[in-house]
CSV table of C-alpha atoms and ligand atoms in Angstrom, one decimal:
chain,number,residue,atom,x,y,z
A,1,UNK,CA,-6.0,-3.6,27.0
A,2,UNK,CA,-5.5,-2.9,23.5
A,3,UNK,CA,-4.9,0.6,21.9
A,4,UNK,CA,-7.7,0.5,18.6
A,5,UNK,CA,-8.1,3.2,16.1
A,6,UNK,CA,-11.6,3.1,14.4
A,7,UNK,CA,-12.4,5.3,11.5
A,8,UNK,CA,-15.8,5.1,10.6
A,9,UNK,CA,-16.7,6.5,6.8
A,10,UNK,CA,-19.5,9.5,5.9
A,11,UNK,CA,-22.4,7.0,5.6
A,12,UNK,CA,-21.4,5.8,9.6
A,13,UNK,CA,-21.8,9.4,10.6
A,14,UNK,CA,-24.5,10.6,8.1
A,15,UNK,CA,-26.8,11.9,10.5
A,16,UNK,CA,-27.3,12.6,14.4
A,17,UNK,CA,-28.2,9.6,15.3
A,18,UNK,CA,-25.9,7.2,13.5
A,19,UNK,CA,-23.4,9.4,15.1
A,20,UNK,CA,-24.6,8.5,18.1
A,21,UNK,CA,-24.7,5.0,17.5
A,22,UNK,CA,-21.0,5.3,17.0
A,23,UNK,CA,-20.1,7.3,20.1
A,24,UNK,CA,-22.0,4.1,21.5
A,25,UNK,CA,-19.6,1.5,19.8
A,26,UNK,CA,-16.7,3.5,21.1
A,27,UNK,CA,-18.2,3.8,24.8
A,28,UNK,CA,-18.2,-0.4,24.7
A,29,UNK,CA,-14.8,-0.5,23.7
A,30,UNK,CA,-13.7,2.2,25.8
A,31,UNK,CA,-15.4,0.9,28.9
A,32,UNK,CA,-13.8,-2.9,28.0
A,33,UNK,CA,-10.6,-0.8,28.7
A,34,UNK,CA,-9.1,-0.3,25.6
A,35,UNK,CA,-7.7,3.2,24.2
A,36,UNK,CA,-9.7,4.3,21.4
A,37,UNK,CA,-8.9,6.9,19.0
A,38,UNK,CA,-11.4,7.6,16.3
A,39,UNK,CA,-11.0,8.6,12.9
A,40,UNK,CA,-14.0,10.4,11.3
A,41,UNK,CA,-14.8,11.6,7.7
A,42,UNK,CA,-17.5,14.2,6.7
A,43,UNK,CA,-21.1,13.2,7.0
A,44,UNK,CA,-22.1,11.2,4.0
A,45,UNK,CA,-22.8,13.9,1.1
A,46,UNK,CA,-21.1,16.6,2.6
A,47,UNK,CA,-17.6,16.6,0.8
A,48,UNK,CA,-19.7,16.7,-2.2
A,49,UNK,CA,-21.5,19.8,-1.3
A,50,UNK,CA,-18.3,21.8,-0.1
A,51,UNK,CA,-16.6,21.4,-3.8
A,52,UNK,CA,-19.9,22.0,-5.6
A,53,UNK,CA,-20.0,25.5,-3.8
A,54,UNK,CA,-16.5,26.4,-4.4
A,55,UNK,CA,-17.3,25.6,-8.3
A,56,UNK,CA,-20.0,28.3,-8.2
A,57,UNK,CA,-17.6,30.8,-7.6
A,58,UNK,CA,-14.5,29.3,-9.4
A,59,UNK,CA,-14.9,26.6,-12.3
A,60,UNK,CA,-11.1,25.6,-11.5
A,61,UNK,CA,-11.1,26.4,-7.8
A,62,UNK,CA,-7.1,27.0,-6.6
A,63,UNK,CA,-6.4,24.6,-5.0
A,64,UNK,CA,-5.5,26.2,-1.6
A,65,UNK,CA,-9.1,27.7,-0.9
A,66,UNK,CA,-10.8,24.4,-1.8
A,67,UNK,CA,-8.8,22.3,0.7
A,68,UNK,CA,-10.0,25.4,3.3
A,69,UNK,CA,-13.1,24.3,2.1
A,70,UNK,CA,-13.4,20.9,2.1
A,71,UNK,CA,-11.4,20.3,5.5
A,72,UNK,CA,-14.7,21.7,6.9
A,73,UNK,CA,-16.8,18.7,6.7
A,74,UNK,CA,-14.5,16.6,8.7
A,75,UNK,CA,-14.2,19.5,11.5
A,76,UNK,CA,-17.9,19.3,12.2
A,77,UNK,CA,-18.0,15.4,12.8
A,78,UNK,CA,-15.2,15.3,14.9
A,79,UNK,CA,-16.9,18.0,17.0
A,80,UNK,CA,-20.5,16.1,17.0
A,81,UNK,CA,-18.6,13.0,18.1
A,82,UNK,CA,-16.7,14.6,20.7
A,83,UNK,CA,-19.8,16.0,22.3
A,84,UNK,CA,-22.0,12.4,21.3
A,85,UNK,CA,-19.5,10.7,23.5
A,86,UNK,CA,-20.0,13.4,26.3
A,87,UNK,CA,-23.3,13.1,26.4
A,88,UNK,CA,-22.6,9.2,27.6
A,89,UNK,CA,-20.3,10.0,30.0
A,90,UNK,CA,-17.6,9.4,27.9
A,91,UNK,CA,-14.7,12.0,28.5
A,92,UNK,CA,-13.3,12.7,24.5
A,93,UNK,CA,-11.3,15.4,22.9
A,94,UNK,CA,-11.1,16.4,19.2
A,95,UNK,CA,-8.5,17.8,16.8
A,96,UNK,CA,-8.3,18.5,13.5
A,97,UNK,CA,-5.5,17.3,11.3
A,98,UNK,CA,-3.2,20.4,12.2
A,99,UNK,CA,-4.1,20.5,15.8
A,100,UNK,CA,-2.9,16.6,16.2
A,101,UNK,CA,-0.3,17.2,13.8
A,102,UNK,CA,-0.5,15.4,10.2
A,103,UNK,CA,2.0,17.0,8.6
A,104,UNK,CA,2.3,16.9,5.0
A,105,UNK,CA,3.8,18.1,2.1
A,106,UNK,CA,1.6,20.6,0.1
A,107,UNK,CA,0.4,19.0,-2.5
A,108,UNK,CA,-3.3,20.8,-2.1
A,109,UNK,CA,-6.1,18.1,-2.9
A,110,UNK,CA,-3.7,15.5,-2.4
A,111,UNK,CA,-1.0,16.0,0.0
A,112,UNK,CA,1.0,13.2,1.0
A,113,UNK,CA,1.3,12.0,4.9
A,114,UNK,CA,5.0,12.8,6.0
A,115,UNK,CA,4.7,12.3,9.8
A,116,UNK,CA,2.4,12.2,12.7
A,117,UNK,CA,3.2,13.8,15.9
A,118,UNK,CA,1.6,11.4,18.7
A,119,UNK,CA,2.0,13.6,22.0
A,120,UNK,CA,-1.4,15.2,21.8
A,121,UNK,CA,-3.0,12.0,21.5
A,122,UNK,CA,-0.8,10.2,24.1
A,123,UNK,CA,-1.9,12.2,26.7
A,124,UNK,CA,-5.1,12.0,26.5
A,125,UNK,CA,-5.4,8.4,25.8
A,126,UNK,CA,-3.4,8.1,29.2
A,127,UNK,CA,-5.8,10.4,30.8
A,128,UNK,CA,-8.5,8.2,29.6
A,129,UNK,CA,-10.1,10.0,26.9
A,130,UNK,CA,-11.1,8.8,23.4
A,131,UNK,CA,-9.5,11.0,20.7
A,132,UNK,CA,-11.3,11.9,18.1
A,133,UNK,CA,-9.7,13.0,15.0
A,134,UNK,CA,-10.7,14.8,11.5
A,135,UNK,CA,-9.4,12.4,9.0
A,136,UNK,CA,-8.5,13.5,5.5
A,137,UNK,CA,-6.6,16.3,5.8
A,138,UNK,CA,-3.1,17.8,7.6
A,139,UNK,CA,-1.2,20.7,7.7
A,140,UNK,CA,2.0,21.4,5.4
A,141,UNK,CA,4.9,23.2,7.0
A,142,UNK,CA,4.2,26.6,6.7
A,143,UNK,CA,0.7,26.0,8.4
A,144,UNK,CA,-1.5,25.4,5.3
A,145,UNK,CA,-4.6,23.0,5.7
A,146,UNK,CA,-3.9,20.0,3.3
A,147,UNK,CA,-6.4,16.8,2.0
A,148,UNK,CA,-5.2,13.9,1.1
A,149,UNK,CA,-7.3,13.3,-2.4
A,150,UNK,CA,-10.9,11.7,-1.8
A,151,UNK,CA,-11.7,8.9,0.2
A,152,UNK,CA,-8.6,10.2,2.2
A,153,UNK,CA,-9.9,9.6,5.5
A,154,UNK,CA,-9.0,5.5,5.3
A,155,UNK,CA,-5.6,6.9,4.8
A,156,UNK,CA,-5.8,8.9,8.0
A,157,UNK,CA,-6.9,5.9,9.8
A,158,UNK,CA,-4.4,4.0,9.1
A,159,UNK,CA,-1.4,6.4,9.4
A,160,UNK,CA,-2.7,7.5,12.6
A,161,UNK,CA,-2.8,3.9,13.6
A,162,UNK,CA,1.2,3.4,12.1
A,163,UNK,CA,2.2,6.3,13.8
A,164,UNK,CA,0.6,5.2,17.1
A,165,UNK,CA,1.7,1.6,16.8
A,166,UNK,CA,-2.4,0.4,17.0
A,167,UNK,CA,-2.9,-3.2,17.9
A,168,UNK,CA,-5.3,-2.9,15.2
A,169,UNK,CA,-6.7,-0.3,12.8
A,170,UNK,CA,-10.8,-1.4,12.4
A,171,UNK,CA,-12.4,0.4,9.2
A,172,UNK,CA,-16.3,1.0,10.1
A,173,UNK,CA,-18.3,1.1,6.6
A,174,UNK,CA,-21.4,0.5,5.1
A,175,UNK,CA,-20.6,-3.1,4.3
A,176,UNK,CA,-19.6,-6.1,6.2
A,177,UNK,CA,-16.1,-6.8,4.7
A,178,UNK,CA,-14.7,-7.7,1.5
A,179,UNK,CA,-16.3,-9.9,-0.3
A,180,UNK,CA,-15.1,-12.5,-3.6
A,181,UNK,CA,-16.6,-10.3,-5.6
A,182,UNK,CA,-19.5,-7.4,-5.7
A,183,UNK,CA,-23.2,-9.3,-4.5
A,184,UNK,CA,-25.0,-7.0,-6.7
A,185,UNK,CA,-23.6,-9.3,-9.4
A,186,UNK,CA,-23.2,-12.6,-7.5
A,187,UNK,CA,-25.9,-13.2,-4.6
A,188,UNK,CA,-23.7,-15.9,-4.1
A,189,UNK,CA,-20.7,-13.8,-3.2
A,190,UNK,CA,-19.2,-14.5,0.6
A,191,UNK,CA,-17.5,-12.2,3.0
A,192,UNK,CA,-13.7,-13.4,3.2
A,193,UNK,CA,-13.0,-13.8,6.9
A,194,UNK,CA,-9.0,-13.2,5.7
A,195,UNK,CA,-7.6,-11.5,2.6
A,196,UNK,CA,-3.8,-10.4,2.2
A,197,UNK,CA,-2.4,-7.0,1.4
A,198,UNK,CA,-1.6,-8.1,-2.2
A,199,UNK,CA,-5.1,-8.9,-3.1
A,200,UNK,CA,-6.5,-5.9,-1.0
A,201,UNK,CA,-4.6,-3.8,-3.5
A,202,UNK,CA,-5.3,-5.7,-6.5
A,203,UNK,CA,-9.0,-6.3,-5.7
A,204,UNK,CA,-8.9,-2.3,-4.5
A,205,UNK,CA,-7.6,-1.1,-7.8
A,206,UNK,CA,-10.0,-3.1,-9.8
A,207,UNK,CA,-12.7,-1.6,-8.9
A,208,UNK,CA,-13.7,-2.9,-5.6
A,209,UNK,CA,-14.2,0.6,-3.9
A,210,UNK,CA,-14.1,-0.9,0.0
A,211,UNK,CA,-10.9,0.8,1.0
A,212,UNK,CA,-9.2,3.9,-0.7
A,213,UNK,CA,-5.8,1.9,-2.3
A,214,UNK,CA,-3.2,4.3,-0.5
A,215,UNK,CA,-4.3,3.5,2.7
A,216,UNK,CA,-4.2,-0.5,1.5
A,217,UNK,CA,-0.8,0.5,0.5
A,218,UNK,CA,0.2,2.8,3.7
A,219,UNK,CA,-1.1,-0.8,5.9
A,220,UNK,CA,1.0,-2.8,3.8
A,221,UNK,CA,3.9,-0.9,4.4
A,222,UNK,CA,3.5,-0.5,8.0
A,223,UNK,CA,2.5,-3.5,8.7
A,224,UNK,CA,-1.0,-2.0,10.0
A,225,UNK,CA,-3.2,-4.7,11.4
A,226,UNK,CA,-6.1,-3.5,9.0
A,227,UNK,CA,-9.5,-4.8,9.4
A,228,UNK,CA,-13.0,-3.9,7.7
A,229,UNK,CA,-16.4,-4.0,9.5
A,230,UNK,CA,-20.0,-2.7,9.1
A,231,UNK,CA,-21.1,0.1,11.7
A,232,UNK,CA,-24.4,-1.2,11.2
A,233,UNK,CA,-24.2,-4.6,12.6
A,234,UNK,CA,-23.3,-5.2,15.9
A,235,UNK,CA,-21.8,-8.6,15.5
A,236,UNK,CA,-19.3,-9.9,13.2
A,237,UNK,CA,-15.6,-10.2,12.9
A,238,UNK,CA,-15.4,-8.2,9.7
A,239,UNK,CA,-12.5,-8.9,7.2
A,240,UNK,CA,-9.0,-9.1,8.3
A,241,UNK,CA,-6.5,-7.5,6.1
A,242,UNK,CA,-3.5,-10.1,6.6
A,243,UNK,CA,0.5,-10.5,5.6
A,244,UNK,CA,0.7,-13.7,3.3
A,245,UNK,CA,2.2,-15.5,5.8
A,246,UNK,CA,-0.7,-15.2,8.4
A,247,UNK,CA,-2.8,-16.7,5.5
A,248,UNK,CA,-5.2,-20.0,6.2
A,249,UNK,CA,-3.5,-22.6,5.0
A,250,UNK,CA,-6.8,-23.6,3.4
A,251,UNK,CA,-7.3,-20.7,1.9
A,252,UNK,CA,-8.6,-21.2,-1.9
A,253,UNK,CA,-6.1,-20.5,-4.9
A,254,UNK,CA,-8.4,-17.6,-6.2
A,255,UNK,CA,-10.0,-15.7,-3.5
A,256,UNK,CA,-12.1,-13.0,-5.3
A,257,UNK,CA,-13.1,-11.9,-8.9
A,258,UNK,CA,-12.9,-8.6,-9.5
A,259,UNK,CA,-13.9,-6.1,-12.4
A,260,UNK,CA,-14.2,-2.8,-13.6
A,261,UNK,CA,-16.3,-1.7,-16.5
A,262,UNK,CA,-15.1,1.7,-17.4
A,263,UNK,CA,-12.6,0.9,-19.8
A,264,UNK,CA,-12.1,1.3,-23.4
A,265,UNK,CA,-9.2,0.2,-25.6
A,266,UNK,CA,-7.3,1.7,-28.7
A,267,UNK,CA,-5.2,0.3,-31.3
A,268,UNK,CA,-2.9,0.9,-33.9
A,269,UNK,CA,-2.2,-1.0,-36.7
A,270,UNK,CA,0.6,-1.3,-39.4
A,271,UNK,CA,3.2,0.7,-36.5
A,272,UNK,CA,6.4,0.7,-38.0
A,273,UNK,CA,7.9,-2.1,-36.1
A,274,UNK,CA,11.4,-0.2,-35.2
A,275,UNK,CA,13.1,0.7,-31.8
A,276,UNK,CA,11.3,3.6,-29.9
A,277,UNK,CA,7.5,3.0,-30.9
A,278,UNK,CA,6.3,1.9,-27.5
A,279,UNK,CA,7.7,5.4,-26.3
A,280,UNK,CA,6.2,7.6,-28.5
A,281,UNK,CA,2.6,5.8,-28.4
A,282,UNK,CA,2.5,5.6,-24.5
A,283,UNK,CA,4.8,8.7,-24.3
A,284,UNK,CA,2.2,10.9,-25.9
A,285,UNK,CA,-0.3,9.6,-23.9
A,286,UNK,CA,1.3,10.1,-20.8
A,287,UNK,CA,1.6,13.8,-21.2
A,288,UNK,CA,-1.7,13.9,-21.4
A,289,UNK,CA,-2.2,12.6,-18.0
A,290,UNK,CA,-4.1,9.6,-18.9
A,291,UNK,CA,-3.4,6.6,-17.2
A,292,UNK,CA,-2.6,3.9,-19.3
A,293,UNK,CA,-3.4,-0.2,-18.0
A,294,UNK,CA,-3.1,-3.2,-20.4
A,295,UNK,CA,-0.5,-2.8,-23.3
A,296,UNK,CA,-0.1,-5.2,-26.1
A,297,UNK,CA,1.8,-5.4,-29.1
A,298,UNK,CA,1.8,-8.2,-31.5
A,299,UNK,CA,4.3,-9.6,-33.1
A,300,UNK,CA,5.8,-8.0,-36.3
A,301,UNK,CA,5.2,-9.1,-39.7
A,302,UNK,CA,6.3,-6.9,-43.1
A,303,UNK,CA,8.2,-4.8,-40.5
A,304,UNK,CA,4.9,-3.3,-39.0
A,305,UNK,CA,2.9,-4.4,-35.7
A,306,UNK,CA,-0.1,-3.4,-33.9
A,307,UNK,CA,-0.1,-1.8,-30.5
A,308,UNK,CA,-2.8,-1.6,-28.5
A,309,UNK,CA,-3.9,-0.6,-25.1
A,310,UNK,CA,-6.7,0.8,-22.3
A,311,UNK,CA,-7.6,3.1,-20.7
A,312,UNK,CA,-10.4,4.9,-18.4
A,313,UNK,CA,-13.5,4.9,-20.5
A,314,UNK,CA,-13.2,8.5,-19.6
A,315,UNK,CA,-10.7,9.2,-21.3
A,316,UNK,CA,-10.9,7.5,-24.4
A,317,UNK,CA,-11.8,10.1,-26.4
A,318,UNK,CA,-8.6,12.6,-25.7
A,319,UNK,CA,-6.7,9.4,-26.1
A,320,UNK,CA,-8.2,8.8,-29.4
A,321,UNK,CA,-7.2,12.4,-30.6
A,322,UNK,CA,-3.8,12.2,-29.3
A,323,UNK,CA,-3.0,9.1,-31.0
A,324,UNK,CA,-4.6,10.4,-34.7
A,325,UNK,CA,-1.6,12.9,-34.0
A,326,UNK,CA,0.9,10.0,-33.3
A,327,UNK,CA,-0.2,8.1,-36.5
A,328,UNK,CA,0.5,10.9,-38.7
A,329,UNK,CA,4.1,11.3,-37.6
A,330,UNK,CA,4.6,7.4,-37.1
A,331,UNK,CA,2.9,6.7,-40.4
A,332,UNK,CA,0.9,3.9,-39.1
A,333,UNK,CA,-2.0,2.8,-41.3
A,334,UNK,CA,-5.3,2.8,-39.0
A,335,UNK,CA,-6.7,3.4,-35.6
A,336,UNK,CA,-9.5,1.5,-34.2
A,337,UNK,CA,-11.2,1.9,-30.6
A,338,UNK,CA,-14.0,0.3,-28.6
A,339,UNK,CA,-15.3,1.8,-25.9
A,340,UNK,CA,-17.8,-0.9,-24.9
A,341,UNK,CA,-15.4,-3.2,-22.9
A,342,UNK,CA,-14.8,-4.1,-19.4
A,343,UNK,CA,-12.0,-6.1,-17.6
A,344,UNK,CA,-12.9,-8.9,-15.1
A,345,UNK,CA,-9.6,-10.4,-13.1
A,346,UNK,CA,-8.8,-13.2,-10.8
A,347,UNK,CA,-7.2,-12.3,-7.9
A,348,UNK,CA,-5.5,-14.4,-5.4
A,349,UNK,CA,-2.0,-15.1,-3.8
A,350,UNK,CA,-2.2,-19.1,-4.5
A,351,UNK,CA,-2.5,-18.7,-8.0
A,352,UNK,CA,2.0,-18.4,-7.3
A,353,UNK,CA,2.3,-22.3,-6.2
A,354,UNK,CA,-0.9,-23.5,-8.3
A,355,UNK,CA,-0.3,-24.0,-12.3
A,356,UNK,CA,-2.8,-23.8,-14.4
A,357,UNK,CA,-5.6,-21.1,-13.0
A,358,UNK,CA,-5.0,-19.0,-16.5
A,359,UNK,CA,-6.0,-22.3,-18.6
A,360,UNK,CA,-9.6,-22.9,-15.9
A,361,UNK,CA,-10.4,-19.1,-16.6
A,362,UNK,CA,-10.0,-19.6,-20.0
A,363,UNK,CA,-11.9,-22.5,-20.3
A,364,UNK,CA,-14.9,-21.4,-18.2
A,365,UNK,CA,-14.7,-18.0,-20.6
A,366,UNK,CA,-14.8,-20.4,-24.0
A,367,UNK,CA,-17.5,-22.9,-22.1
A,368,UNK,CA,-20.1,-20.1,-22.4
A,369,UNK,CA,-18.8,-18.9,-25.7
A,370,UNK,CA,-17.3,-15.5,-24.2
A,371,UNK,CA,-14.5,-14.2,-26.4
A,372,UNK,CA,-11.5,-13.0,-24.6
A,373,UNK,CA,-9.8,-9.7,-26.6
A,374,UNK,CA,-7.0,-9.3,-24.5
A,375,UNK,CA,-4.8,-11.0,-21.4
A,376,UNK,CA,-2.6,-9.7,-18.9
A,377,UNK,CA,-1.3,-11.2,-15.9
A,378,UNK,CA,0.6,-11.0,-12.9
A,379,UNK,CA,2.2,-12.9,-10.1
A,380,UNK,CA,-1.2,-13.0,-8.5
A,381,UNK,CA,-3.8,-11.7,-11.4
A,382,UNK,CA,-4.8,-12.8,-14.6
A,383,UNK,CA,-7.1,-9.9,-16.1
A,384,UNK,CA,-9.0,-10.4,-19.4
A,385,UNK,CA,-10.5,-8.0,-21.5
A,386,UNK,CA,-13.9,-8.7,-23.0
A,387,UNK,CA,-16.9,-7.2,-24.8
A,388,UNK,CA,-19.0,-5.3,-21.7
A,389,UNK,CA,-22.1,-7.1,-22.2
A,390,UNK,CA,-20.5,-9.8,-21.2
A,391,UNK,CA,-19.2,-8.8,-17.5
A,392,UNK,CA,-21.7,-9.7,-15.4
A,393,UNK,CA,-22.1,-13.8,-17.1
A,394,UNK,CA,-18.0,-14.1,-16.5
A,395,UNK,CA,-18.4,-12.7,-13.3
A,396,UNK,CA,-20.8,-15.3,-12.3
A,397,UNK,CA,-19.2,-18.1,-14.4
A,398,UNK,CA,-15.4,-17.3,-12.7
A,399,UNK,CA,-16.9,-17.4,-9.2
A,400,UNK,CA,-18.2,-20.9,-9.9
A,401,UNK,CA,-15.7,-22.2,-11.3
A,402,UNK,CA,-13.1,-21.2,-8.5
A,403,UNK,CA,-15.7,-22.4,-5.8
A,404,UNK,CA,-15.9,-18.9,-4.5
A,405,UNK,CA,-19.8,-19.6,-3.6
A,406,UNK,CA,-19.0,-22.6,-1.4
A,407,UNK,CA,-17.8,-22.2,2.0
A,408,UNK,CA,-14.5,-22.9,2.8
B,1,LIG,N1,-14.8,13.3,3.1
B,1,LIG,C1,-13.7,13.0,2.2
B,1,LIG,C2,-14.4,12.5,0.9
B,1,LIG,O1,-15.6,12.5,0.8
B,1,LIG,C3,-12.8,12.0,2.8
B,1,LIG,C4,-13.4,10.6,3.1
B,1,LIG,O2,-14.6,10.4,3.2
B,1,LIG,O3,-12.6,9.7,3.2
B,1,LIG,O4,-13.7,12.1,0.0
B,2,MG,MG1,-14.8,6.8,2.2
């Protein structure tokens, strides 16, 4: 008998009848004698709909009343669960995130987890029952609904299974797993049967939107046995969200391509090359609440550099005007942008005992002419930066050239 926490995401519970598919996947596991609790979000669309009202009466909705709001959706799954289960015998109980209680701090729209109070759930799961619980959202101390920032209900899956000390923590989505990289680009693409922590995150905050990166992070810390599945398929093991050491020995060195193309990058030549530059640039742009990623600066020559960097293709604009106001005081000579760019990484933990993965990407780039604008890398990463009309031919080239579209 294992204890299991499932959370199952807005397209799992999207209408009556894939919730009551659900309550059926619980009822097998709950009848095989293991303690389920069940983590639900909103009904696919719905979160959406909440914050759209509240903008027709307030354009900047405070912040309080919108979590009032937007704790709603949740409320009414967990209740149509509850009742789904009944309805197959299955004795259940549901609680919101202050009747469990999720506390948090109050950080409205994006409150962080502080702890979980398990008795509720305790007793009922020794009583038998399946708990089902409102993910995304808590209660602060003074009594205030909370949510954790969107996608938040990953977060609440795996928290809940932390606090609870889950044998496992099974994610229930609209895909299979995690796969080497997105099949809309590569057909080819294969479910890993394993991926570590480390790679989740990386592959997570490149753009691969399978599982919200704080609750990747929250599993990592924990040590949260994490795993991914579809709730539309009744077989299947899913993906397995590992520790390194747990790793298949014959795992490959790279084990997914990931890539994001909303980026955009800014530069800005003849800098005077003196101490402090780095901080005013990025400074600047910090205060303006827009998230930096790659940063570059050359080499100096006449006592000037360039410095470049990127950003959110959403922001490049407001970055663009911030830094017109930098060059003035800096008295740098020019400013150049391109917002037509897109960053495509290789992730994988191997690439630590295995030289020479930066000089194959490079090669399979420069073997279909691609030219690569900028490089950063990490321990287990090596992003490039390249003209956007080129993402989806390196995408394709990388996996073959790591063998991500043969079996292992
Ligand atoms: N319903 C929330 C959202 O749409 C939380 C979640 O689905 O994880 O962001
Ligand atoms: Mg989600």
């Amino acid at each position: 008998m294992a204890l299991i926490v499932q959370k199952y995401g807005g397209t799992s519970v999207g209408n009556p009848e894939r919730i009551k598919n659900v309550a059926k996947r619980v009822a097998k596991f709950h009848a095989q004698g293991h303690q389920v609790v069940v983590v639900v979000s909103a009904m696919s669309g719905e979160t959406n709909k909440l914050i759209a009202l509240a903008k027709e009466i307030s354009a900047s909705p405070d912040p309080r009343e919108l979590d009032q709001i937007c704790s709603t959706g949740e409320q009414v799954t967990i209740g149509l669960l509850a009742m789904a289960l009944k309805e197959i015998g299955v004795p259940a109980r549901s609680y919101t995130g202050g009747q469990v209680k999720v506390l948090t701090d109050s950080t409205f729209t994006k409150a962080r987890i502080l702890s979980i109070d398990e008795s509720n759930m305790r007793r009922d799961l020794d009583a038998g029952k399946v708990v089902v619980v409102a993910g995304f959202q808590g209660v602060d101390a003074d009594g205030n609904i909370t949510t954790l920032g969107r996608g938040g209900s990953d977060t609440s899956g795996v928290a809940l299974a932390a606090a609870l000390k889950a044998d496992e923590c099974q994610i229930y989505t609209d895909v299979d797993g995690v796969y080497t990289t997105d099949p809309r680009v590569v057909p080819e693409a294969r479910k890993l049967d394993t991926i570590t922590f480390e790679e989740m995150l990386e592959m997570a905050s490149l753009g691969s939107k399978v599982l919200q990166i704080r609750s990747v992070e929250f599993a990592g810390k924990y040590k949260v046995k994490l795993r991914v599945l579809s709730s539309f398929q009744d077989e299947g093991e899913g993906t397995l969200i590992t520790v390194e050491e747990d790793k298949n020995m014959e795992q490959p060195i790279i084990s997914g391509i990931a890539f994001n193309r909303d980026e955009a990058k800014l530069t800005m030549l003849g800098v005077p090359d003196t101490p402090g530059i780095a901080y005013q640039i990025l400074g600047a742009i910090a205060d303006a609440n827009v998230d930096v990623d790659m940063i570059i600066q050359n080499v100096g020559h006449d006592g000037t550099t360039d410095f470049s960097f990127t950003v959110n293709r959403g922001d490049f604009a407001k970055a663009q005007g911030i830094l017109e106001g930098v060059k003035a005081k800096l008295g740098a000579r020019e400013i150049t942008g391109d917002n037509k760019i897109c960053k495509v990484s290789a992730v994988g933990v191997g690439m630590r005992s295995h030289p020479g993965v930066a000089s194959k990407m490079f090669k399979a780039l420069a073997d279909e002419g691609i030219n690569i604008q900028m490089i950063s890398t990490s321990e287990i990463k090596i992003s490039v930066v390249l003209d956007e009309k080129y993402l989806e031919l390196a995408v394709r080239v990388l996996h073959r050239a790591f063998g991500l579209d043969q079996a292992v």
